[in-house]
Coordinates of C-alpha atoms and ligand atoms in Angstrom, one line a residue:
Chain A
M150 CA 65.1 86.5 -113.6
N151 CA 64.1 89.8 -115.1
T152 CA 60.9 91.6 -114.0
L153 CA 58.5 91.8 -117.0
I154 CA 55.4 93.3 -115.5
E155 CA 55.0 95.3 -112.3
L156 CA 51.7 96.3 -110.7
N157 CA 52.1 99.0 -108.1
N158 CA 49.2 99.8 -105.9
I159 CA 46.5 99.2 -108.5
T160 CA 43.0 99.9 -107.5
K161 CA 39.7 99.6 -109.5
T162 CA 36.2 100.5 -108.7
F163 CA 33.0 99.5 -110.6
D164 CA 29.9 101.5 -109.6
D165 CA 30.8 102.2 -105.9
Q166 CA 32.2 98.7 -105.4
Q167 CA 36.0 98.6 -105.0
V168 CA 37.0 95.5 -106.8
L169 CA 40.8 95.9 -106.5
K170 CA 42.0 97.5 -103.3
G171 CA 45.7 98.0 -103.9
I172 CA 47.4 95.2 -105.9
N173 CA 51.2 94.9 -105.8
L174 CA 52.7 92.2 -107.9
K175 CA 55.9 91.5 -109.8
I176 CA 55.7 89.1 -112.8
Y177 CA 59.0 87.7 -114.1
E178 CA 60.1 86.4 -117.5
N179 CA 59.3 82.8 -118.4
E180 CA 57.2 82.4 -115.3
F181 CA 53.9 80.4 -114.9
L182 CA 52.0 82.6 -112.5
T183 CA 48.5 81.8 -111.3
L184 CA 46.0 84.2 -109.8
L185 CA 44.0 82.0 -107.4
G186 CA 41.0 83.0 -105.4
P187 CA 37.3 82.6 -105.0
S188 CA 34.8 83.8 -107.6
G189 CA 34.4 87.6 -107.5
C190 CA 37.7 88.4 -105.8
G191 CA 39.0 90.4 -108.7
K192 CA 41.1 88.0 -110.7
T193 CA 39.5 88.7 -114.1
T194 CA 39.7 92.4 -113.4
T195 CA 43.5 92.2 -112.7
L196 CA 43.9 90.3 -115.9
R197 CA 41.9 92.7 -117.9
I198 CA 43.9 95.6 -116.6
I199 CA 47.1 93.8 -117.8
A200 CA 45.5 93.2 -121.2
G201 CA 44.3 96.7 -121.5
F202 CA 40.5 96.2 -121.5
D203 CA 40.1 98.0 -118.2
E204 CA 42.0 101.0 -117.0
P205 CA 43.0 101.1 -113.3
D206 CA 41.7 104.0 -111.2
C207 CA 45.1 104.5 -109.4
G208 CA 48.5 102.9 -109.4
E209 CA 51.1 102.0 -111.9
L210 CA 51.3 99.2 -114.5
L211 CA 54.8 98.8 -115.8
F212 CA 55.7 96.6 -118.7
G213 CA 59.5 96.2 -119.1
G214 CA 59.8 99.2 -116.9
I215 CA 57.5 101.4 -119.0
E216 CA 54.1 102.7 -117.7
I217 CA 51.4 101.3 -120.0
S218 CA 48.1 101.6 -118.2
K219 CA 46.9 104.1 -120.8
L220 CA 48.1 102.1 -123.8
P221 CA 45.3 100.5 -125.8
P222 CA 45.2 96.7 -125.9
Y223 CA 46.1 96.5 -129.6
K224 CA 49.5 98.1 -128.9
R225 CA 50.5 95.7 -126.0
E226 CA 52.8 92.7 -126.4
V227 CA 50.2 90.6 -124.5
N228 CA 47.7 88.1 -125.8
T229 CA 44.7 86.6 -124.2
V230 CA 42.9 83.3 -124.2
F231 CA 39.4 84.3 -123.4
Q232 CA 37.2 82.4 -120.9
K233 CA 34.7 81.4 -123.6
Y234 CA 37.4 81.4 -126.3
A235 CA 35.8 84.2 -128.4
L236 CA 36.8 82.5 -131.7
F237 CA 35.5 84.5 -134.6
P238 CA 32.5 82.5 -136.0
H239 CA 32.8 84.0 -139.5
L240 CA 36.3 82.7 -139.9
D241 CA 37.6 79.1 -140.2
V242 CA 40.3 77.6 -138.0
F243 CA 43.1 78.8 -140.3
E244 CA 41.7 82.3 -140.6
N245 CA 41.2 82.6 -136.8
I246 CA 44.8 81.7 -136.1
A247 CA 46.1 83.9 -138.9
F248 CA 44.1 86.9 -137.7
G249 CA 46.9 88.6 -135.8
L250 CA 49.5 88.0 -138.6
N251 CA 47.1 89.3 -141.3
I252 CA 46.5 92.4 -139.3
K253 CA 50.3 93.0 -139.4
K254 CA 50.2 92.3 -143.2
T255 CA 52.5 89.4 -142.9
E256 CA 53.5 87.7 -146.1
K257 CA 51.0 84.9 -147.1
S258 CA 53.6 82.1 -147.2
V259 CA 55.0 83.0 -143.8
V260 CA 51.4 83.1 -142.4
K261 CA 50.7 79.6 -143.8
Q262 CA 53.9 78.2 -142.4
K263 CA 53.4 79.7 -138.9
V264 CA 49.8 78.7 -138.7
E265 CA 50.8 75.1 -139.5
R266 CA 53.5 75.2 -136.8
M267 CA 51.0 76.5 -134.3
L268 CA 48.4 73.8 -135.2
E269 CA 51.1 71.2 -134.7
L270 CA 52.0 72.7 -131.3
V271 CA 48.4 72.5 -130.1
G272 CA 47.9 69.1 -131.7
L273 CA 45.3 70.1 -134.4
S274 CA 47.2 69.6 -137.6
G275 CA 44.9 69.2 -140.6
F276 CA 42.1 71.3 -139.0
E277 CA 42.8 74.4 -141.1
K278 CA 39.6 74.5 -143.1
R279 CA 37.3 73.4 -140.2
D280 CA 34.5 75.7 -139.1
V281 CA 35.2 76.8 -135.5
T282 CA 31.6 76.3 -134.4
S283 CA 31.9 72.6 -135.4
L284 CA 34.8 72.0 -132.9
S285 CA 34.5 70.5 -129.5
G286 CA 35.2 72.6 -126.4
G287 CA 38.7 71.2 -126.0
Q288 CA 39.5 71.8 -129.7
Q289 CA 38.2 75.4 -129.6
Q290 CA 40.4 75.9 -126.6
R291 CA 43.5 74.8 -128.6
V292 CA 42.6 77.1 -131.5
A293 CA 42.3 80.0 -129.0
I294 CA 45.7 79.2 -127.6
A295 CA 47.2 78.9 -131.1
R296 CA 45.6 82.2 -132.2
A297 CA 47.2 84.0 -129.2
L298 CA 50.6 82.4 -129.3
I299 CA 51.2 82.9 -133.1
N300 CA 51.7 86.6 -132.3
E301 CA 54.7 85.7 -130.2
P302 CA 53.6 87.7 -127.2
K303 CA 55.8 88.2 -124.2
V304 CA 52.9 87.2 -122.0
L305 CA 50.0 85.0 -122.5
L306 CA 46.9 85.7 -120.3
L307 CA 44.5 82.8 -119.6
D308 CA 41.2 83.4 -117.8
E309 CA 39.9 80.1 -116.4
P310 CA 40.6 78.5 -119.8
L311 CA 39.7 75.0 -118.6
G312 CA 36.5 76.1 -116.8
A313 CA 34.2 74.7 -119.5
L314 CA 35.9 71.3 -119.9
D315 CA 35.0 68.1 -118.2
A316 CA 37.3 66.7 -115.4
K317 CA 39.3 64.3 -117.6
L318 CA 40.0 66.8 -120.4
R319 CA 40.9 69.4 -117.8
K320 CA 43.7 67.2 -116.4
E321 CA 45.0 66.5 -120.0
M322 CA 44.9 70.2 -120.9
Q323 CA 46.6 71.2 -117.6
F324 CA 49.5 69.0 -118.5
E325 CA 49.5 70.2 -122.1
L326 CA 49.4 73.9 -121.2
K327 CA 52.4 73.5 -118.9
K328 CA 54.2 71.7 -121.8
I329 CA 53.4 74.4 -124.2
Q330 CA 54.5 77.1 -121.8
K331 CA 57.9 75.4 -121.4
E332 CA 58.2 74.9 -125.2
V333 CA 57.5 78.5 -126.1
G334 CA 59.3 79.9 -123.1
I335 CA 57.1 82.9 -122.3
T336 CA 55.3 84.1 -119.2
F337 CA 51.8 82.7 -118.6
I338 CA 49.4 84.5 -116.3
Y339 CA 46.7 82.0 -115.5
V340 CA 43.5 82.7 -113.6
T341 CA 41.6 80.0 -111.8
H342 CA 39.5 79.4 -108.7
D343 CA 40.6 75.7 -108.6
Q344 CA 43.4 75.4 -106.0
E345 CA 44.5 72.0 -107.2
E346 CA 45.0 73.3 -110.7
A347 CA 46.9 76.3 -109.4
L348 CA 49.2 74.1 -107.3
S349 CA 50.0 71.6 -110.0
M350 CA 50.7 74.0 -112.8
S351 CA 52.3 77.1 -111.4
D352 CA 55.8 78.4 -110.6
T353 CA 54.2 81.2 -108.5
V354 CA 50.8 81.2 -107.0
V355 CA 49.1 84.5 -106.1
V356 CA 46.3 84.0 -103.7
M357 CA 43.7 86.7 -103.8
N358 CA 40.6 87.5 -101.8
D359 CA 38.2 90.4 -101.7
G360 CA 40.4 92.7 -103.9
Y361 CA 43.6 92.0 -101.9
I362 CA 46.6 89.8 -102.5
Q363 CA 46.7 87.4 -99.5
Q364 CA 50.0 85.6 -100.3
I365 CA 52.5 85.2 -103.1
G366 CA 54.7 82.2 -103.2
T367 CA 55.6 78.9 -104.8
P368 CA 52.9 76.2 -104.6
T369 CA 54.8 74.5 -101.7
D370 CA 55.1 77.8 -99.9
V371 CA 51.4 78.7 -100.0
Y372 CA 50.4 75.1 -99.1
N373 CA 52.9 74.5 -96.3
E374 CA 53.4 78.0 -95.0
P375 CA 50.1 79.8 -95.4
E376 CA 50.4 83.4 -94.1
N377 CA 46.9 83.7 -92.8
R378 CA 43.7 81.9 -92.1
F379 CA 42.2 82.7 -95.5
V380 CA 45.1 81.1 -97.4
A381 CA 45.2 78.1 -95.1
S382 CA 41.5 77.4 -95.5
F383 CA 41.3 78.2 -99.2
I384 CA 44.2 76.0 -100.2
G385 CA 43.7 72.4 -99.1
E386 CA 41.9 71.4 -95.9
S387 CA 43.2 72.4 -92.5
N388 CA 42.6 72.6 -88.8
I389 CA 42.9 76.2 -87.8
I390 CA 43.5 76.8 -84.1
E391 CA 43.8 80.0 -82.1
G392 CA 47.0 80.0 -80.0
V393 CA 49.6 82.1 -78.3
M394 CA 53.3 82.3 -79.5
I395 CA 55.1 82.0 -76.2
R396 CA 58.5 82.8 -77.8
D397 CA 60.4 81.8 -80.9
C398 CA 59.8 78.1 -81.7
L399 CA 57.3 77.6 -78.9
V400 CA 53.5 77.9 -79.3
S401 CA 50.7 77.1 -77.0
F402 CA 47.2 76.0 -77.8
D403 CA 44.5 73.8 -76.3
D404 CA 46.2 74.0 -72.9
F405 CA 49.5 72.6 -74.0
E406 CA 52.8 74.0 -75.3
F407 CA 54.3 72.7 -78.5
E408 CA 57.7 73.1 -80.1
C409 CA 57.6 74.5 -83.6
V410 CA 59.9 75.9 -86.2
D411 CA 58.3 79.4 -86.6
K412 CA 60.1 82.6 -85.6
G413 CA 59.7 86.3 -85.8
F414 CA 56.5 86.8 -83.8
K415 CA 56.4 88.9 -80.7
D416 CA 56.5 87.0 -77.4
N417 CA 53.0 86.1 -76.2
E418 CA 51.5 87.3 -79.5
D419 CA 48.0 85.9 -80.4
V420 CA 48.4 83.8 -83.5
E421 CA 46.6 81.1 -85.5
V422 CA 48.0 77.6 -86.0
V423 CA 47.5 75.4 -89.0
L424 CA 47.6 71.7 -88.8
R425 CA 47.1 69.9 -92.1
P426 CA 44.9 66.8 -91.7
E427 CA 47.5 64.6 -93.3
D428 CA 50.2 65.8 -90.9
I429 CA 48.4 64.5 -87.8
D430 CA 48.9 60.9 -86.6
I431 CA 46.6 58.9 -84.5
V432 CA 48.4 57.3 -81.6
S433 CA 47.5 55.7 -78.3
P434 CA 46.1 58.1 -75.7
E435 CA 48.8 57.3 -73.1
G436 CA 51.5 59.9 -73.2
A437 CA 49.8 62.1 -75.9
K438 CA 49.2 65.7 -75.1
L439 CA 46.0 66.0 -77.2
T440 CA 43.4 63.3 -76.7
G441 CA 39.9 62.8 -77.9
T442 CA 37.2 60.4 -79.1
V443 CA 36.7 59.3 -82.7
E444 CA 33.5 61.0 -83.8
S445 CA 33.2 59.9 -87.4
V446 CA 35.1 58.0 -90.1
V447 CA 34.5 58.6 -93.8
F448 CA 36.2 56.6 -96.5
K449 CA 37.5 59.0 -99.2
G450 CA 39.0 56.6 -101.7
V451 CA 42.7 56.9 -100.9
H452 CA 42.4 57.8 -97.2
Y453 CA 40.0 57.9 -94.3
E454 CA 38.8 61.3 -93.1
I455 CA 38.5 60.9 -89.3
M456 CA 37.0 63.5 -87.0
V457 CA 38.4 63.4 -83.4
K458 CA 36.5 65.4 -80.8
S459 CA 38.9 66.8 -78.2
K460 CA 38.3 69.1 -75.3
Y461 CA 38.1 72.3 -77.3
R462 CA 37.4 71.3 -80.9
S463 CA 37.1 68.6 -83.5
Y464 CA 40.3 67.8 -85.4
M465 CA 40.2 66.5 -89.0
I466 CA 42.7 63.8 -89.7
H467 CA 43.5 62.1 -93.0
T468 CA 45.1 58.7 -92.6
T469 CA 45.2 55.4 -94.5
D470 CA 44.7 53.5 -91.2
F471 CA 41.1 52.6 -90.2
C472 CA 40.0 53.6 -86.7
E473 CA 36.6 52.7 -85.3
E474 CA 34.1 55.3 -84.0
G475 CA 33.9 55.9 -80.3
R476 CA 37.5 54.9 -79.6
R477 CA 39.7 57.1 -77.4
V478 CA 42.8 58.2 -79.2
G479 CA 45.8 60.5 -78.9
L480 CA 46.9 63.0 -81.6
S481 CA 50.6 63.5 -82.5
F482 CA 52.5 65.8 -84.8
G483 CA 56.0 67.1 -85.1
P484 CA 57.4 70.6 -84.7
E485 CA 57.6 71.0 -88.5
D486 CA 53.9 70.1 -89.0
I487 CA 52.8 73.1 -87.0
H488 CA 52.4 76.3 -89.1
V489 CA 52.0 79.5 -87.2
M490 CA 50.3 82.4 -89.0
W491 CA 49.5 86.0 -88.2
K492 CA 46.1 86.4 -86.8
M493 CA 43.7 88.1 -89.2
V494 CA 42.0 91.2 -87.8
Chain B
M98 CA 2.8 72.6 -125.5
R99 CA 0.4 70.4 -127.4
Y100 CA -2.5 72.2 -125.9
F101 CA -1.1 75.6 -127.1
K102 CA -0.5 74.2 -130.5
K103 CA -4.2 73.9 -131.0
L104 CA -4.6 77.6 -130.3
V105 CA -2.7 78.3 -133.5
R106 CA -5.4 76.6 -135.7
P107 CA -7.8 79.6 -135.9
Y108 CA -4.8 81.7 -137.0
I109 CA -3.9 79.2 -139.7
A110 CA -7.5 79.2 -140.9
W111 CA -7.6 82.9 -140.9
S112 CA -4.4 83.2 -142.8
A113 CA -5.7 80.8 -145.4
V114 CA -8.6 83.0 -145.9
V115 CA -6.8 86.4 -146.1
I116 CA -3.6 85.3 -147.8
I117 CA -4.0 82.1 -149.8
I118 CA -7.3 82.9 -151.4
P119 CA -6.4 86.3 -152.7
L120 CA -3.1 84.8 -154.0
I121 CA -5.1 82.1 -155.9
M122 CA -7.3 84.8 -157.2
M123 CA -4.3 86.8 -158.4
L124 CA -2.9 83.8 -160.1
L125 CA -6.2 83.2 -161.8
Y126 CA -6.5 86.8 -163.0
A127 CA -2.9 86.8 -164.2
F128 CA -3.4 83.8 -166.5
T129 CA -6.8 84.7 -167.8
N130 CA -8.2 87.5 -170.0
S131 CA -11.8 87.6 -169.1
G132 CA -11.7 91.0 -167.3
N133 CA -13.1 91.2 -163.8
S134 CA -15.7 88.6 -164.3
L135 CA -14.9 85.1 -163.3
L136 CA -17.4 83.5 -165.7
N137 CA -16.2 82.4 -169.1
I138 CA -12.5 82.0 -168.1
Q139 CA -9.9 81.8 -170.9
F140 CA -6.3 80.9 -170.1
T141 CA -3.5 83.1 -171.6
F142 CA 0.0 84.3 -171.3
E143 CA -0.8 87.7 -172.9
N144 CA -0.7 89.6 -169.6
F145 CA 2.9 88.5 -169.1
K146 CA 4.0 89.2 -172.6
R147 CA 2.6 92.7 -172.4
F148 CA 5.0 93.5 -169.6
A149 CA 7.9 93.1 -172.0
E150 CA 6.8 96.3 -173.9
P151 CA 9.4 99.1 -173.5
V152 CA 7.0 101.4 -171.6
Y153 CA 6.6 98.9 -168.8
L154 CA 10.2 97.7 -168.9
N155 CA 11.3 101.2 -168.4
V156 CA 9.0 101.6 -165.4
F157 CA 10.5 98.5 -164.0
L158 CA 14.1 99.6 -164.6
K159 CA 13.4 103.0 -163.0
S160 CA 11.8 101.3 -160.0
L161 CA 14.8 99.0 -159.7
K162 CA 17.3 101.9 -159.9
L163 CA 15.4 103.9 -157.4
G164 CA 15.0 100.9 -155.1
L165 CA 18.7 100.1 -155.2
L166 CA 19.6 103.7 -154.6
T167 CA 17.2 103.9 -151.6
V168 CA 18.6 100.7 -150.2
A169 CA 22.2 102.0 -150.6
I170 CA 21.4 105.4 -148.9
C171 CA 19.4 103.7 -146.1
L172 CA 22.2 101.2 -145.6
V173 CA 24.9 103.9 -145.1
L174 CA 22.6 106.1 -142.9
G175 CA 21.0 103.2 -141.1
Y176 CA 24.2 101.4 -140.3
T177 CA 25.8 104.6 -139.0
L178 CA 22.8 105.3 -136.8
A179 CA 22.4 101.7 -135.6
Y180 CA 26.1 101.6 -134.7
I181 CA 25.9 104.9 -132.8
I182 CA 22.8 103.7 -130.9
A183 CA 24.5 100.4 -130.0
Q184 CA 27.4 102.3 -128.2
F185 CA 25.0 103.6 -125.5
K186 CA 24.1 101.7 -122.4
E187 CA 21.2 99.4 -122.7
S188 CA 18.4 101.5 -121.2
T189 CA 19.4 104.4 -123.4
Q190 CA 19.5 102.1 -126.4
N191 CA 15.9 101.1 -125.8
V192 CA 14.7 104.7 -125.7
L193 CA 16.6 105.5 -128.8
I194 CA 15.2 102.6 -130.7
L195 CA 11.7 103.6 -129.6
L196 CA 12.4 107.1 -131.0
V197 CA 13.5 105.6 -134.3
T198 CA 10.2 103.9 -134.6
V199 CA 8.1 107.0 -133.7
P200 CA 7.6 108.0 -137.4
M201 CA 6.1 104.6 -137.9
W202 CA 3.3 105.4 -135.5
I203 CA 2.2 108.2 -137.8
N204 CA 0.2 107.5 -140.9
M205 CA 2.4 107.3 -143.9
L206 CA 0.2 109.6 -145.9
L207 CA 0.6 112.3 -143.3
R208 CA 4.3 111.9 -143.2
T209 CA 4.5 112.2 -147.0
Y210 CA 2.3 115.3 -146.9
A211 CA 4.7 116.7 -144.4
W212 CA 7.5 116.3 -147.0
I213 CA 5.4 118.2 -149.5
S214 CA 5.2 121.2 -147.2
I215 CA 9.0 121.0 -146.7
L216 CA 10.0 120.5 -150.3
S217 CA 7.5 122.5 -152.3
D218 CA 8.4 125.7 -154.1
N219 CA 7.1 127.9 -151.3
G220 CA 7.9 125.3 -148.6
L221 CA 10.1 125.3 -145.6
L222 CA 13.4 124.6 -147.4
N223 CA 12.9 127.2 -150.0
A224 CA 11.9 129.8 -147.3
L225 CA 15.1 128.9 -145.6
L226 CA 17.1 129.3 -148.8
S227 CA 15.7 132.7 -149.5
K228 CA 16.4 133.8 -145.9
L229 CA 20.0 132.9 -146.7
G230 CA 19.8 135.0 -149.8
L231 CA 19.9 132.0 -152.2
E232 CA 17.9 131.2 -155.3
P233 CA 14.9 129.0 -154.7
V234 CA 15.2 125.5 -156.0
S235 CA 12.3 123.4 -157.4
M236 CA 12.5 120.1 -155.5
M237 CA 9.0 118.7 -155.8
Y238 CA 8.2 116.1 -158.5
T239 CA 11.9 115.0 -158.9
D240 CA 13.8 111.8 -158.2
F241 CA 15.3 113.7 -155.3
A242 CA 11.9 114.3 -153.6
V243 CA 10.8 110.7 -154.1
M244 CA 14.2 109.5 -152.8
I245 CA 14.1 111.6 -149.7
G246 CA 10.5 110.5 -149.0
Q247 CA 11.4 106.8 -149.4
V248 CA 14.6 107.0 -147.4
C249 CA 12.9 108.7 -144.4
D250 CA 10.0 106.4 -144.5
F251 CA 12.0 103.2 -144.7
L252 CA 15.1 104.0 -142.6
P253 CA 13.7 102.4 -139.4
F254 CA 13.4 99.1 -141.2
M255 CA 17.1 99.3 -141.9
I256 CA 18.1 100.5 -138.4
I257 CA 16.2 98.0 -136.4
P258 CA 17.6 94.7 -137.7
I259 CA 21.1 96.1 -137.9
H260 CA 20.9 97.4 -134.3
T261 CA 19.6 94.0 -133.1
S262 CA 22.6 92.2 -134.6
L263 CA 25.0 94.8 -133.2
S264 CA 23.6 94.9 -129.7
K265 CA 23.4 91.2 -129.3
M266 CA 27.0 90.8 -130.5
D267 CA 29.3 89.3 -127.9
K268 CA 31.7 92.1 -126.8
S269 CA 34.4 89.5 -126.3
F270 CA 34.8 89.2 -130.1
I271 CA 35.7 92.9 -130.2
E272 CA 38.1 92.5 -127.3
A273 CA 39.7 89.5 -129.0
S274 CA 40.2 91.5 -132.1
Y275 CA 41.9 94.4 -130.2
D276 CA 43.9 91.7 -128.3
L277 CA 45.2 90.4 -131.6
G278 CA 46.5 93.8 -132.6
A279 CA 43.6 95.2 -134.7
N280 CA 42.9 98.9 -134.1
P281 CA 39.3 100.1 -133.9
V282 CA 38.9 100.7 -137.6
Q283 CA 40.4 97.3 -138.5
T284 CA 38.2 95.7 -135.9
F285 CA 35.1 97.3 -137.4
F286 CA 35.7 96.0 -140.9
K287 CA 37.2 92.6 -140.0
V288 CA 34.9 91.7 -137.2
V289 CA 32.0 93.9 -136.3
F290 CA 30.7 94.5 -139.8
K291 CA 31.1 90.8 -140.8
L292 CA 29.2 89.6 -137.7
S293 CA 26.4 92.1 -138.4
I294 CA 25.8 90.9 -142.0
P295 CA 22.6 88.9 -141.1
G296 CA 21.1 92.1 -139.8
V297 CA 22.2 94.0 -142.8
L298 CA 20.7 91.5 -145.1
N299 CA 17.3 91.6 -143.3
G300 CA 17.4 95.4 -143.5
V301 CA 18.3 95.4 -147.2
I302 CA 15.5 93.0 -148.1
M303 CA 12.9 94.9 -146.1
V304 CA 13.8 98.3 -147.6
F305 CA 14.1 96.9 -151.1
L306 CA 10.7 95.2 -150.8
L307 CA 9.1 98.4 -149.4
S308 CA 10.6 100.7 -152.0
I309 CA 9.9 98.6 -155.0
S310 CA 6.3 98.2 -154.2
T311 CA 5.4 101.6 -152.8
F312 CA 2.9 103.8 -154.7
V313 CA 2.0 106.5 -152.2
I314 CA 5.4 108.2 -152.1
P315 CA 6.0 108.5 -155.8
K316 CA 2.4 109.6 -156.4
L317 CA 2.6 112.4 -153.9
L318 CA 6.2 113.5 -154.1
G319 CA 6.8 112.5 -157.8
G320 CA 3.6 113.8 -159.2
G321 CA 1.1 112.3 -161.6
Q322 CA 3.7 111.7 -164.3
Y323 CA 6.0 109.8 -162.0
V324 CA 5.3 106.1 -162.4
L325 CA 7.0 103.3 -160.5
M326 CA 6.0 99.6 -160.3
G327 CA 3.7 100.2 -157.4
N328 CA 1.9 103.0 -159.3
L329 CA 1.6 100.8 -162.3
I330 CA -0.1 98.1 -160.4
E331 CA -2.3 100.5 -158.5
S332 CA -3.5 102.2 -161.7
Q333 CA -4.2 98.8 -163.3
F334 CA -6.5 98.0 -160.5
V335 CA -8.0 101.4 -159.5
S336 CA -8.1 103.5 -162.7
V337 CA -7.6 101.4 -165.7
G338 CA -9.5 98.4 -164.4
D339 CA -7.3 95.8 -166.0
W340 CA -7.1 93.4 -163.1
N341 CA -5.6 90.7 -165.3
F342 CA -2.6 92.8 -166.3
G343 CA -2.3 94.2 -162.7
S344 CA -2.1 90.7 -161.3
A345 CA 0.5 89.6 -163.8
I346 CA 2.7 92.6 -162.9
S347 CA 2.3 91.8 -159.2
I348 CA 3.3 88.2 -159.8
I349 CA 6.4 89.2 -161.8
L350 CA 7.4 91.6 -159.0
A351 CA 6.9 88.9 -156.4
V352 CA 9.0 86.4 -158.3
I353 CA 11.8 89.0 -158.8
I354 CA 11.8 89.8 -155.1
L355 CA 11.8 86.1 -154.2
F356 CA 14.9 85.5 -156.4
A357 CA 16.6 88.6 -155.0
I358 CA 16.1 87.3 -151.5
R359 CA 17.3 83.8 -152.3
W360 CA 20.4 85.2 -154.1
M361 CA 21.3 87.4 -151.1
K362 CA 21.0 84.6 -148.7
K363 CA 23.1 82.4 -150.9
V364 CA 25.8 85.1 -151.1
D365 CA 25.7 85.4 -147.3
A366 CA 26.0 81.6 -146.9
A367 CA 28.9 81.4 -149.4
D368 CA 30.6 84.2 -147.5
N369 CA 30.6 82.2 -144.3
Ligands
ADP548 N1 32.3 95.7 -115.8 C1 31.9 95.6 -114.5 N2 30.9 96.4 -114.0 C2 30.5 96.2 -112.8 N3 31.0 95.3 -111.9 C3 32.0 94.5 -112.3 C4 32.5 94.6 -113.7 N4 33.4 93.6 -113.8 C5 33.6 93.0 -112.7 N5 32.7 93.5 -111.7 C6 32.6 93.1 -110.3 O1 33.8 93.0 -109.8 C7 34.0 91.9 -108.9 C8 35.2 91.1 -109.3 O2 35.0 90.6 -110.6 P1 36.1 89.7 -111.3 O3 37.4 90.4 -111.4 O4 35.4 89.2 -112.5 O5 36.3 88.5 -110.3 P2 36.8 87.0 -110.5 O6 37.4 86.9 -111.9 O7 37.8 86.8 -109.5 O8 35.7 86.1 -110.3 C9 32.7 91.1 -109.0 O9 31.9 91.4 -107.9 C10 32.0 91.7 -110.2 O10 30.6 91.7 -110.1
MG549 MG1 36.7 85.7 -113.5

């Protein structure tokens, strides 16, 4: 895959507050990349720098190998779907979608044909003459996507595009966006604070916090192999335990040593261990290393969320098997369920 | 809410007294010919017919021409200023808008007299011209003088509504336009100006209204011979004493303004 966009050490400060503290990121062709992180971590700012609405203080922004951080937005081969759509209220659906082509003085018949194709792509055929303010949130969303894609950008930027939609429509649009991305075959850079959305749609997830990139990886990578406590706790639920890496493939925590599959740490290095609640099994206390008492049981629809109080901490366990409160139980997990991470300083 | 609604009643009563009653009086005068007395009333359309005489029609056309010209100049100047003001940060904008309104705090008569001292034959401008070794120019009592007076007086009424619509415009529309490949000039004409049209219309209506009904400015800067609609009405009431004809002209003017406003709003609606 070819690199399309490269951010090298990008920083940005807004009135004394450093919002981006050195962003390094490579974005490839045809990739669905998601910037994921809590509100205020700098996702929108990163996107605006790529679109050209904000200029970075330091660092390089390369597009196809060429430095573009000083290029105005109207000269970039990038289009944006704005968070609140920003459809022009004085233009109808057709005119909104045709805006970019009309700026380029495209021939009328070509414009008409392309707008119709776009409307078909986003499932709004026949809406040409509609007033944009009369459309529902989901429909406005589709018009915004069509208006951006008609310019055939190399990259489409989407800033929390589903934020304003209700849960059911969100799911539908997630699926549809992914479909559209495959169909047009361009890079999507998608911003969200919703980890489930990020995991289900992306090829690459970029986890951000506090102006830094915490981890870049496939959805499975960032879920199964979180690199630090922030990623582990932000993506999915997890038990995070302080421990010591005795040597490669052997970690100790809560008074016991456990085999694991992680390597590359120093011997006796302080580490943090992640155990996903669904990876822990409840077994009988005999022969189990970790034991404890069931503290609470909450039914969550598909599974029970069971808290087990052991000597040093409470473990969270997700299981489909019921287990009554107050019972003594053992906890069991395999070497591959243990994820060892660098300790955050 | 219901409680507060009651508070509005004295205002309605007051408005009835100071607006409705004079209006009824005006209608009464316009359709009668009994002079200022309200005894022996006789209905007639004479007052309106009289307006069709060439003398009066010419006054009307002159007022209309001057009014439209004032509106055009105010629009270009006012839009430019409003646009520049809207580029500053919010606190600065508030100060600038306050400055725009400063002339409005000073009595209109005083402001107009100030123009006399600037424009008259031995006034400020001519002093400046002679300093530069140029011939003095007679500027008082011309269309130019009346125009300058009107534009300066009415400009704030153009700037403020346009500035309001520019400053409350969502910046993301401008960014969306850039994003779609429009440069700043294209963005201005295709997005910013279009979205500010409601403000422009309000400004245009205000300035047109003011300029077609003013009588102080043409009287002072245009001289005694300079007659616009406002002066015509004023003289009917104050010097000629023909309240019936004065009322009729006022009503004709009001109806014309009403239609002008309706027509502009319609054009605006059709545009969207
Ligand atoms: N134009 C701006 N002026 C001042 N502060 C800003 C501006 N834009 C963003 N910020 C600040 O930068 C931080 C990161 O913002 P943003 O990139 O929008 O975060 P996110 O999209 O991840 O929620 C926030 O604390 C926000 O208040
Ligand atoms: Mg944001």
